[in-house]
XYZ file of C-alpha atoms in Angstrom:
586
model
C 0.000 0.000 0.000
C 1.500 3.251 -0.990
C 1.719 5.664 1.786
C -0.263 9.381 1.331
C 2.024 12.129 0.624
C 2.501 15.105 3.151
C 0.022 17.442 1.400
C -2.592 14.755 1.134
C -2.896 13.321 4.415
C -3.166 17.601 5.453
C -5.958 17.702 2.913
C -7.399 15.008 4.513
C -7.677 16.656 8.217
C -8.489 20.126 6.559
C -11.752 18.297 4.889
C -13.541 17.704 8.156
C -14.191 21.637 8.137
C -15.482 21.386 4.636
C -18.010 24.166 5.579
C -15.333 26.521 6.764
C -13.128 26.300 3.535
C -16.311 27.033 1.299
C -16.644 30.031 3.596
C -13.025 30.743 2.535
C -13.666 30.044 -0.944
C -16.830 32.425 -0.944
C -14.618 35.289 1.289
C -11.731 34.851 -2.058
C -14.193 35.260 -4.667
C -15.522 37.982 -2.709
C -12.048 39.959 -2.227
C -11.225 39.030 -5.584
C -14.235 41.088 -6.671
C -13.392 43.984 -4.446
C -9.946 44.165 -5.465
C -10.919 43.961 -9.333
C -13.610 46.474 -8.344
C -10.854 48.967 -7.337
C -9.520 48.985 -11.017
C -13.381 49.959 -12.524
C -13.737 52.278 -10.250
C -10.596 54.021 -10.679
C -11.411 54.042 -14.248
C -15.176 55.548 -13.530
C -13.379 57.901 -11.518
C -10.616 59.263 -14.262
C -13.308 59.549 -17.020
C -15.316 61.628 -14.945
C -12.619 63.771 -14.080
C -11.531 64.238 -17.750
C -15.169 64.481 -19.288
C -15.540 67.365 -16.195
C -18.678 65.379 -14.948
C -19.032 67.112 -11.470
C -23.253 65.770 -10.875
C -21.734 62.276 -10.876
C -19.427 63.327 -7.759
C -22.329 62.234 -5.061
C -22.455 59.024 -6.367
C -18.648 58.199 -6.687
C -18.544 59.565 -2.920
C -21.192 57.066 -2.078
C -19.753 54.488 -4.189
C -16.538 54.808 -2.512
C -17.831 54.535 0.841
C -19.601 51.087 0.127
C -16.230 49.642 -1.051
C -14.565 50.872 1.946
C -16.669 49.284 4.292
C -17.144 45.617 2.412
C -13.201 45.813 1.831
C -13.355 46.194 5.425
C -15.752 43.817 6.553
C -14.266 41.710 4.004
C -10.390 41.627 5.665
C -12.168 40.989 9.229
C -13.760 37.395 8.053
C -11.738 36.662 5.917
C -8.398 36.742 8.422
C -11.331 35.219 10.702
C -11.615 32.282 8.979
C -8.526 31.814 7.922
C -7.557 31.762 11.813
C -10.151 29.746 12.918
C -8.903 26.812 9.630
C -5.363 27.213 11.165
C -6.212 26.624 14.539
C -8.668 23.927 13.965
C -6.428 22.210 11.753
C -3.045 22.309 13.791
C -5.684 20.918 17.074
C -6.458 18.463 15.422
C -2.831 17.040 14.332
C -1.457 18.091 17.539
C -4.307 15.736 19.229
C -4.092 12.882 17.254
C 0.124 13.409 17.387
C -0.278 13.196 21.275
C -2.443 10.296 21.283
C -0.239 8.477 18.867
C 2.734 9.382 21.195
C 0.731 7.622 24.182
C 0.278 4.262 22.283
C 4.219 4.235 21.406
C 5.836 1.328 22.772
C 8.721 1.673 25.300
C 11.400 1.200 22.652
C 10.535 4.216 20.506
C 10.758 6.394 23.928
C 14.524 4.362 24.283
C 15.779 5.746 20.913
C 13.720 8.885 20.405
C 14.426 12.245 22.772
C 11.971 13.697 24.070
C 12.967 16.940 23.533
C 12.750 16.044 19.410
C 9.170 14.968 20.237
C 8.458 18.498 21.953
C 9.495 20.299 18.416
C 7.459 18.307 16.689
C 4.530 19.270 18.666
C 5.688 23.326 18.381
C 7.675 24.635 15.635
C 6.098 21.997 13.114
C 2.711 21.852 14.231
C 2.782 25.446 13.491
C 4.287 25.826 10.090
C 1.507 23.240 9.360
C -1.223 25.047 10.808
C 0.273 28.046 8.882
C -0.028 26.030 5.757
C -3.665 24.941 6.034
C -4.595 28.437 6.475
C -2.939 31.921 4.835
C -1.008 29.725 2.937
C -2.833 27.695 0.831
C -5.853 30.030 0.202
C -2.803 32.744 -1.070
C -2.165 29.572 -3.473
C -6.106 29.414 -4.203
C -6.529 33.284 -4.476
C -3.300 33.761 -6.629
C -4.160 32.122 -9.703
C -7.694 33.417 -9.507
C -6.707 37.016 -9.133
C -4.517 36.550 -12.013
C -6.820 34.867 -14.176
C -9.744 37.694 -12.964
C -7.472 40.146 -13.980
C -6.430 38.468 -17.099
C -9.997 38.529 -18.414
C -10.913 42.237 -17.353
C -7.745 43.258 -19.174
C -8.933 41.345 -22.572
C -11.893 43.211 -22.521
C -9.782 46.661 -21.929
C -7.380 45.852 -24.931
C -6.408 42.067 -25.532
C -2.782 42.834 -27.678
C -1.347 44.271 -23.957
C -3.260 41.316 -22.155
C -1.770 38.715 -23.703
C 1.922 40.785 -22.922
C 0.845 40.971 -19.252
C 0.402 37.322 -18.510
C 3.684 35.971 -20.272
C 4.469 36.699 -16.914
C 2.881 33.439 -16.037
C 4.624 30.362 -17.161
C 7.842 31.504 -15.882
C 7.111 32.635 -12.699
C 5.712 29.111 -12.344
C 8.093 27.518 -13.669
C 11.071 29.645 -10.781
C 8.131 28.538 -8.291
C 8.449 25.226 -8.266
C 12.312 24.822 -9.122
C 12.791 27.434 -5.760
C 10.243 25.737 -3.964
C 12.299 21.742 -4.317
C 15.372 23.565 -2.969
C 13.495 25.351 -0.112
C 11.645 21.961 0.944
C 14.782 20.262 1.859
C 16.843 23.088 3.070
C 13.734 23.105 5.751
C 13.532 19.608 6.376
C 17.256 20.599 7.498
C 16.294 23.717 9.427
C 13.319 21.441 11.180
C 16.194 18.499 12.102
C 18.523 21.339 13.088
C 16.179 22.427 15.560
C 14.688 19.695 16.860
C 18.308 18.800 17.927
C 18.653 22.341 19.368
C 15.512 22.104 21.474
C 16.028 19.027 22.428
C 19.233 20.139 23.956
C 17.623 22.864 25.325
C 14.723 20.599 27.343
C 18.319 18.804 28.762
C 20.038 22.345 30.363
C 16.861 23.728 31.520
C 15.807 20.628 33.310
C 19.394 20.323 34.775
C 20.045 24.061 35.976
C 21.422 22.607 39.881
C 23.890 20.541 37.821
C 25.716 22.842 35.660
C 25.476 25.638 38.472
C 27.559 23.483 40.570
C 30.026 21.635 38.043
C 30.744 25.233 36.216
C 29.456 23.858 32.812
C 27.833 27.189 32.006
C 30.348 27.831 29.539
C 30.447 25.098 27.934
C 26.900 24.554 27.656
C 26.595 28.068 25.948
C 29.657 27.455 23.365
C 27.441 23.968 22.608
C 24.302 25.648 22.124
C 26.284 28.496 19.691
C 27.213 25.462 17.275
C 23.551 24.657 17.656
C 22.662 28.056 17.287
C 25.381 28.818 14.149
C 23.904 25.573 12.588
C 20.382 26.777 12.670
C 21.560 30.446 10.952
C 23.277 28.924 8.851
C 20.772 27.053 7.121
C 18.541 30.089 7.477
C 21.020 32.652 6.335
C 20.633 29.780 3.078
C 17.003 29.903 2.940
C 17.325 33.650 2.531
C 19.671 33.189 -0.319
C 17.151 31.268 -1.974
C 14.588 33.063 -0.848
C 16.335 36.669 -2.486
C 17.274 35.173 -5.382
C 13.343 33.860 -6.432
C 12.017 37.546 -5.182
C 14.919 38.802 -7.616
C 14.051 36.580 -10.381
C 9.992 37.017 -9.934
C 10.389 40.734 -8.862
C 12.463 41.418 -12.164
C 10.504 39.516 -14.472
C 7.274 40.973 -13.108
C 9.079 44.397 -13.608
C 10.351 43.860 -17.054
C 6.601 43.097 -17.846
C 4.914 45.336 -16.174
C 6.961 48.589 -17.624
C 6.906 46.828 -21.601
C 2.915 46.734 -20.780
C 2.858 50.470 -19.618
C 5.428 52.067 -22.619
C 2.831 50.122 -24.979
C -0.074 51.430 -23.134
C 1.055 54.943 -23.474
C 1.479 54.382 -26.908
C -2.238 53.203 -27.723
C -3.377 56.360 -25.260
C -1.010 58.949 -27.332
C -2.637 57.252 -30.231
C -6.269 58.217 -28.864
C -7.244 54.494 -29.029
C -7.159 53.800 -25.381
C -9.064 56.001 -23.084
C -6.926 57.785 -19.712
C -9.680 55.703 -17.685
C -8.948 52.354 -19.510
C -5.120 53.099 -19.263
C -5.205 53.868 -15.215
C -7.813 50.720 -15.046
C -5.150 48.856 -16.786
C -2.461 50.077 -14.662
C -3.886 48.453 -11.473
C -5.046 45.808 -12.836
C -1.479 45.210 -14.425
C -0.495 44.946 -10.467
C -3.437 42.311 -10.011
C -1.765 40.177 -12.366
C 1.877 40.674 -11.619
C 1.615 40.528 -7.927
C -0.082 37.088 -7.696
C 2.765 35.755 -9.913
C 5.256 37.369 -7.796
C 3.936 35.756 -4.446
C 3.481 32.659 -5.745
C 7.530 31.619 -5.528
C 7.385 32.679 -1.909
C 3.706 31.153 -0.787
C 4.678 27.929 -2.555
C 8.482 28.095 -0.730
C 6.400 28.551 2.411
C 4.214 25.392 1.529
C 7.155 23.152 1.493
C 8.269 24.397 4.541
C 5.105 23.575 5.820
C 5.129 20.081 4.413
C 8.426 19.171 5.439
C 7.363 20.023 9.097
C 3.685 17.594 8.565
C 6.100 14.980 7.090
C 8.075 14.990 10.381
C 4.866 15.076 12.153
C 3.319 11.876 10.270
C 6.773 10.132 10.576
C 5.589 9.998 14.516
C 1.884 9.178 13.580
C 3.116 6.312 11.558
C 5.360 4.687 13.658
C 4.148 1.905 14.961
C 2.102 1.478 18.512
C 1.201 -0.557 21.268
C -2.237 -0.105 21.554
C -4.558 0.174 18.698
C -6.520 3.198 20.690
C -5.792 4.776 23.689
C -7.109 2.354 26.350
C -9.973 3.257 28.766
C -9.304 3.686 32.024
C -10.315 1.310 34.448
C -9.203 -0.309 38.224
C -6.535 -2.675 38.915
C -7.013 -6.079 39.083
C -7.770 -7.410 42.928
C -5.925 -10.734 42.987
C -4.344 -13.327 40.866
C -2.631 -17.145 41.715
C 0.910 -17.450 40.222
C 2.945 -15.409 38.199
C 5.506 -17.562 36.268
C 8.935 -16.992 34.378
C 9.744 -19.250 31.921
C 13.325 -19.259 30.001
C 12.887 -16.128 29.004
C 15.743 -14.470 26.866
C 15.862 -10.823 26.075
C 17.627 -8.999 23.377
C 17.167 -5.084 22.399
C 17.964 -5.417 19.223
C 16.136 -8.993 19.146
C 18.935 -10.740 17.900
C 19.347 -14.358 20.101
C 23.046 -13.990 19.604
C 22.658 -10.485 21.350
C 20.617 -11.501 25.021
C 20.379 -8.869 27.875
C 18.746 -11.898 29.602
C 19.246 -15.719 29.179
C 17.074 -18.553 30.493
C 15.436 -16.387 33.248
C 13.025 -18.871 34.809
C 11.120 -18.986 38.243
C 7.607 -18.970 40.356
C 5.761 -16.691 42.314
C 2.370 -17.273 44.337
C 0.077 -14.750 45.303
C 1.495 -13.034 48.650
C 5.270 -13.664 48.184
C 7.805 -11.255 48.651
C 10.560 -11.916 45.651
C 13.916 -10.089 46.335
C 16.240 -9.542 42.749
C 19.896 -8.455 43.273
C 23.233 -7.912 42.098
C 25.563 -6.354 40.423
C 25.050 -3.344 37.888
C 24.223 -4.469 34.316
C 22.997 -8.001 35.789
C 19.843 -7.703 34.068
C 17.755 -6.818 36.703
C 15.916 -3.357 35.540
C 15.561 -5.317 32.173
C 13.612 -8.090 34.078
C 11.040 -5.667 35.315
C 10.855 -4.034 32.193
C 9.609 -7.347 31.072
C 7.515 -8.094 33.631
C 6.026 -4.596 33.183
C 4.987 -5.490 29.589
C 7.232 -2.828 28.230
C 9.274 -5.233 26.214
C 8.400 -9.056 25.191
C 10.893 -11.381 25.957
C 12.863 -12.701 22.647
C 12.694 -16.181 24.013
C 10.384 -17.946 26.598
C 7.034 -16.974 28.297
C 5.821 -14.735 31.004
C 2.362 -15.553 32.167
C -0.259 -14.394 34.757
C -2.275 -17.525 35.856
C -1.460 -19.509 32.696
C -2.507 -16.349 30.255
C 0.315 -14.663 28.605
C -0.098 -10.527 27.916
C -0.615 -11.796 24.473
C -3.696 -13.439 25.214
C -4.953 -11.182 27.792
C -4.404 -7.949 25.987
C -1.695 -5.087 27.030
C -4.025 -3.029 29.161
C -5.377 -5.887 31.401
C -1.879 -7.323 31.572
C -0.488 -4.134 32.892
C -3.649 -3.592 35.440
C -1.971 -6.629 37.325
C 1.356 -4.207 38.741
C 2.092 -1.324 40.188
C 5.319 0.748 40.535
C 7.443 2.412 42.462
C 10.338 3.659 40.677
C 13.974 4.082 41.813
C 13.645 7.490 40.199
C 10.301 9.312 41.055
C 8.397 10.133 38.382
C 5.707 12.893 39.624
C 3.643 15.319 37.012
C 2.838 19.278 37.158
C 0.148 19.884 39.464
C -0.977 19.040 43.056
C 0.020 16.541 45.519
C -3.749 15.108 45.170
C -3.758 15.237 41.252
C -0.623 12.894 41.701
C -1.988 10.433 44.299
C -5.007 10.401 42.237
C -3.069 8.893 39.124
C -3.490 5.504 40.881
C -6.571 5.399 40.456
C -8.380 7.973 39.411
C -11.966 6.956 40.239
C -11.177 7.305 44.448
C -12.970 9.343 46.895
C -10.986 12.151 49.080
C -11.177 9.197 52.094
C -9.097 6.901 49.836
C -6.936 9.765 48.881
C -6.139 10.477 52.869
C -6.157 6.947 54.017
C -3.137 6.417 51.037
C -0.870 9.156 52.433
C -1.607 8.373 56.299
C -0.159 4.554 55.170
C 2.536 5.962 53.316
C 3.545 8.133 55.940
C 3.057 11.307 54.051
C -0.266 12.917 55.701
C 1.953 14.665 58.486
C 4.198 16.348 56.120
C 1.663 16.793 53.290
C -0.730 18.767 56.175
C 2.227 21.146 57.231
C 1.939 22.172 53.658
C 0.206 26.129 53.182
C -2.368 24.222 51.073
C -2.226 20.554 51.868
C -3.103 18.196 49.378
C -3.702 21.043 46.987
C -0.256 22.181 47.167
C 1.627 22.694 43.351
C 4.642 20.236 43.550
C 6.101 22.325 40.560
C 8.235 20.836 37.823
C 8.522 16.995 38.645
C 8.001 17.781 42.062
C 10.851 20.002 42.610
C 8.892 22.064 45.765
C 9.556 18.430 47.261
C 12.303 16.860 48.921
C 13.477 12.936 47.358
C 12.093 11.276 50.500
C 8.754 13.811 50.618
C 8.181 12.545 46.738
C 9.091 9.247 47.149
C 6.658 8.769 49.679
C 3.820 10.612 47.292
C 4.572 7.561 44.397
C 4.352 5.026 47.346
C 0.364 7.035 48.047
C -0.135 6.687 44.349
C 1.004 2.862 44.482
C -1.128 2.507 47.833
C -4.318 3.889 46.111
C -3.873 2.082 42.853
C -4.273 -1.396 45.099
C -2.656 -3.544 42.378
C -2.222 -7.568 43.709
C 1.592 -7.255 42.670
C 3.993 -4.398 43.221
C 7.191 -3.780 41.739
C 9.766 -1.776 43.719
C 13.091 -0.497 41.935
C 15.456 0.475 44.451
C 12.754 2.762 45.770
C 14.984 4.296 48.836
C 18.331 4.229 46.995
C 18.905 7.772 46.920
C 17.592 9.040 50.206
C 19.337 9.724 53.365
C 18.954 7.391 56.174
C 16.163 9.305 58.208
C 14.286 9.485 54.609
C 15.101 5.661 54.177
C 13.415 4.986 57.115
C 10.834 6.494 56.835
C 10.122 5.750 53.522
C 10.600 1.568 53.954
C 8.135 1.789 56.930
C 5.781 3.232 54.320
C 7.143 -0.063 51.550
C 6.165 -1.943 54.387
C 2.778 -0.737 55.001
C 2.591 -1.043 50.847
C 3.812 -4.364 50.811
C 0.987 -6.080 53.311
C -1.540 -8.586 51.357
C 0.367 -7.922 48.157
C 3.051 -10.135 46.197
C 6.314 -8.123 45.870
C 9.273 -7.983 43.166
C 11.954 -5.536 45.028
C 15.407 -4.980 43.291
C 17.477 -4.519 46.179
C 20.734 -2.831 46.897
C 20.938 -3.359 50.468
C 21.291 -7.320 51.000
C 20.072 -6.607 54.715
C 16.823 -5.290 54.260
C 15.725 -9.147 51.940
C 16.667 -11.382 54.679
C 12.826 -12.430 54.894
C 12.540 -12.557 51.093
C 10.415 -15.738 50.283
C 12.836 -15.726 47.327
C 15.969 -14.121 46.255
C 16.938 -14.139 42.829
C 20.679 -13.021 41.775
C 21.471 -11.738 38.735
C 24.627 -11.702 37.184
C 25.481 -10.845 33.236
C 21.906 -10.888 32.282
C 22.064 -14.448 33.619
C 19.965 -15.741 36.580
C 23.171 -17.311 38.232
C 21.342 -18.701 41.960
C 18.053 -18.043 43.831
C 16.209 -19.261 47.080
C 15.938 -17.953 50.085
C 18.452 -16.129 52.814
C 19.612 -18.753 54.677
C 19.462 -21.808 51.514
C 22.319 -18.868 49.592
C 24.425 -18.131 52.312
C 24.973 -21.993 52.922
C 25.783 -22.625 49.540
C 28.137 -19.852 49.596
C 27.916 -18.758 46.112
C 27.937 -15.465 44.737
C 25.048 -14.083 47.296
C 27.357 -15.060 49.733
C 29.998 -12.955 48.325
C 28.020 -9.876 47.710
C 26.016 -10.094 51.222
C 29.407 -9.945 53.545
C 31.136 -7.390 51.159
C 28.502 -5.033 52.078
C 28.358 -6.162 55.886
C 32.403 -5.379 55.693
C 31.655 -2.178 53.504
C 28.948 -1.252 56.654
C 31.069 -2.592 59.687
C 34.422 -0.240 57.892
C 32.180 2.998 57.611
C 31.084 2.469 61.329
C 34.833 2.473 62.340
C 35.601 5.478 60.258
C 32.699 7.700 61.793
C 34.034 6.683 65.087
């Protein structure tokens, strides 16, 4: 199946407001009228002048007054509409892009920025929306000015017509030779910046960072290359851009003076009135100008297409979820989860495996402790387990049903999550316990920060639950938002929870505080903690330990310490570790 081009899949979206375009369409016939209007009334106007009618004055005055105000009226709805088409247009892509984005699988989030997402959503969205409004009806209006024009002018005096609109086929012909060139100088601009702002979304999100390191001069000489890039390609586009306004503007004016020394002529010959000649005058600019525009409206349109291109390169790529899923509650309970051989690869090549022959059990209620070293696989697992990735080799199943079978969205309503890394959104503390589920009264809301131990410090707040947590949560300290996830975790009530190093960047008093609120999470629920600290998993029901991407032992506590394997290694390095830190603060 061949894929739409650009322009066609924006014709598409601009042809659900088919009643607004022929509201356009009347609103350019319309102007088109008023402007060729201007020309017959400037020759009324001159003939009465030279024939000394003075008792036609009134009626000119009168006349001149009604084409004022239509012109007028006329430039309000028509910049109205043309507005309201942008706007609507540009909604609706910027919409649909978003709710593509939301059905992308994990992977395209792994290789894509998000900062080259954001631009995609700004500075293309609006040279689209630009194009399905002043641009394309200037591409309408154009030709039909011209042709207007053309006709008035053959009824004036057809030998100096036809010399007017040779202007045509070469001005077309510079139009669309310009407009190539122009198209993928702004695909480059559009790449260019996308790379700049996502650079951007990186500094500004990191100010604490380079304020402390001293990187503010080096993030300011990257952002000139950036920045020099971007001009660059610009400084090109105006090139371009001069040289078809040179071309256009000197073939225009080459015509348009040939068309005037010949109109003089006829007029010194006395067989072209003063009136026709000054009527022929502006209509001459009726038919020049819309030739003249037309290299710059149609460079405009390619810029416009190369940003919907990038858009519908997102659109296109290809998602999780057919439609964005409804939102519903977690499941209450479940039997067994079970690993079987699974293998992993990222770039799904077997001879490539993040993970290899994972395998094990868990019943309902079990607490499952994963650990070791960094790059042992471990974050991959719950990626897995999360439904973010499928496993290149094996099964994962819920009760004997695989995601597969069960469907993404019911899969996923088995877990919930609390991330090593807190992951909080703009808005109030409530708005972000609420995420959990969505559907629960202020009493749930409460009762899910008293058990994660974050009612006291959420009520010393000015405005309590309705306190802004600012960017990710930055009013907030680590342990004050870690403690807000373990709320939303609390209130989502899923029957297995996955916790990813949740207290591995806090402070002891936050660490304690925060695992007496894990604890309170982890009561009547199954449990899949990656641990760092061996001594908080001694009651694990099962340890797993990961090494290489391979699952080298597992069982519990007591079974790996006797076997003396590589648990046994890793648990009294860090009781050494612990005991020599002791010694040093004394």
């Amino acid at each position: 199946m061949t894929r739409q081009t650009p322009l066609v899949r924006l014709l598409t979206y601009m042809s659900r407001y088919k009643m607004l375009y022929v509201g356009l369409i009347i609103t350019m016939v319309v102007g088109t009228v008023l402007e060729l209007s201007i020309a017959w009334f400037l020759s009324l106007i001159t003939n009465a002048a030279v024939k000394h009618e003075v008792e036609s004055w009134p009626n000119l005055v009168l006349l001149a007054v009604g084409m004022l105000i239509c012109i007028g009226l006329h430039a309000y709805f028509d910049t109205y509409l043309k507005q309201k088409a942008s706007l609507k247009v540009r909604n609706d892509i910027r919409l649909d892009t978003l709710d593509h984005v939301l059905c992308l699988p994990q992977s395209y989030y792994d290789k894509n920025h998000s900062g080259e997402l954001l631009a995609r959503f700004t500075s293309d969205n609006q040279a689209v929306g630009e194009a399905s409004g002043n641009i394309i009806m200037g591409l309408l209006k154009n030709p039909l000015l011209a042709l207007c024009a053309f006709i008035y002018l053959l009824n004036i005096h057809w030998p100096l017509a036809l010399i007017s609109i040779s202007i045509g086929p070469l001005m077309i012909v510079f139009g669309k030779l310009f407009g190539e060139v122009m198209r993928k100088k702004s695909i480059r601009l559009q790449e260019a910046m996308g790379t700049a702002t996502t650079f951007l979304q990186d500094v500004l999100g990191a100010s604490i960072l380079y304020k402390i390191f001293g990187l503010e001069k080096k993030i300011s000489k990257q952002y000139q290359r950036y920045s020099t890039e971007i001009s660059e390609i610009e400084r090109s586009q105006g090139k371009i851009q001069g040289t078809a306004n040179a071309v256009s503007g000197g073939i225009a004016s080459l015509t348009f003076i040939i068309a005037i020394l010949v109109a003089g002529f006829f007029v010194a010959k006395g067989n072209l009135e003063v009136g026709a000649m000054l009527a022929f005058i502006q209509l001459m600019n009726y038919l020049v100008q819309p030739f003249s525009q037309l290299p710059g409206l149609w460079s405009s349109m390619q810029q416009a297409l190369a940003g919907a291109e990038r858009i519908f390169q997102i659109i296109d790529a290809p998602r999780e979820y057919e439609k964005l899923p409804e939102e519903g509650r977690a499941k209450t309970s479940f039997s067994e989860l079970a690993v079987s051989t699974v293998g992993f690869s990222y770039t799904n090549s077997e001879e490539d495996l993040s993970l290899r022959d994972v395998h094990f059990r868990v019943n309902a209620g079990q607490t499952i402790a994963i650990v070791g070293t960094s790059g042992g696989g471990k974050s991959t697992l719950f990626k897995l387990l999360l439904g973010l990735y499928s496993p290149t080799q094996g099964m994962i199943e819920i009760d004997g049903r695989s995601k597969e079978s069960m469907g993404l969205r019911e899969y996923r309503s088995y877990f919930s999550l609390v991330p090593q890394e807190t992951v909080l959104f703009t808005g109030t503390i409530r708005d972000n316990i609420l995420d959990g589920n969505p559907m629960a009264d202020e009493a749930s809301v409460i009762a899910a920060a008293k058990k994660a131990n974050a009612y006291d410090f959420i009520m010393k707040l000015s405005e309590g639950f309705d306190t802004e947590i600012g960017e990710r949560g930055s009013r907030l300290s680590g342990g004050q938002k870690q403690r807000i996830a373990i709320a939303r975790a609390i209130l989502r009530d899923a029957p297995i929870l996955l916790l990813d190093e949740a207290t591995s960047a806090l402070d002891n008093e936050s660490e304690r505080i925060v695992q007496d609120a894990l604890a309170e999470l982890m009561v009547g629920r199954t449990t899949l903690v990656i641990a760092h600290r061996l001594t908080t998993i001694q009651n694990a029901d099962l340890i797993l330990v990961m090494e290489n991407g391979n699952l080298v032992e597992q069982g519990t506590h007591n079974d790996l310490l006797q076997v003396g394997g590589r648990y046994h290694s890793l648990y009294y390095a860090q009781l050494e570790e612990k005991e020599s830190t002791l010694l040093m603060a004394t």
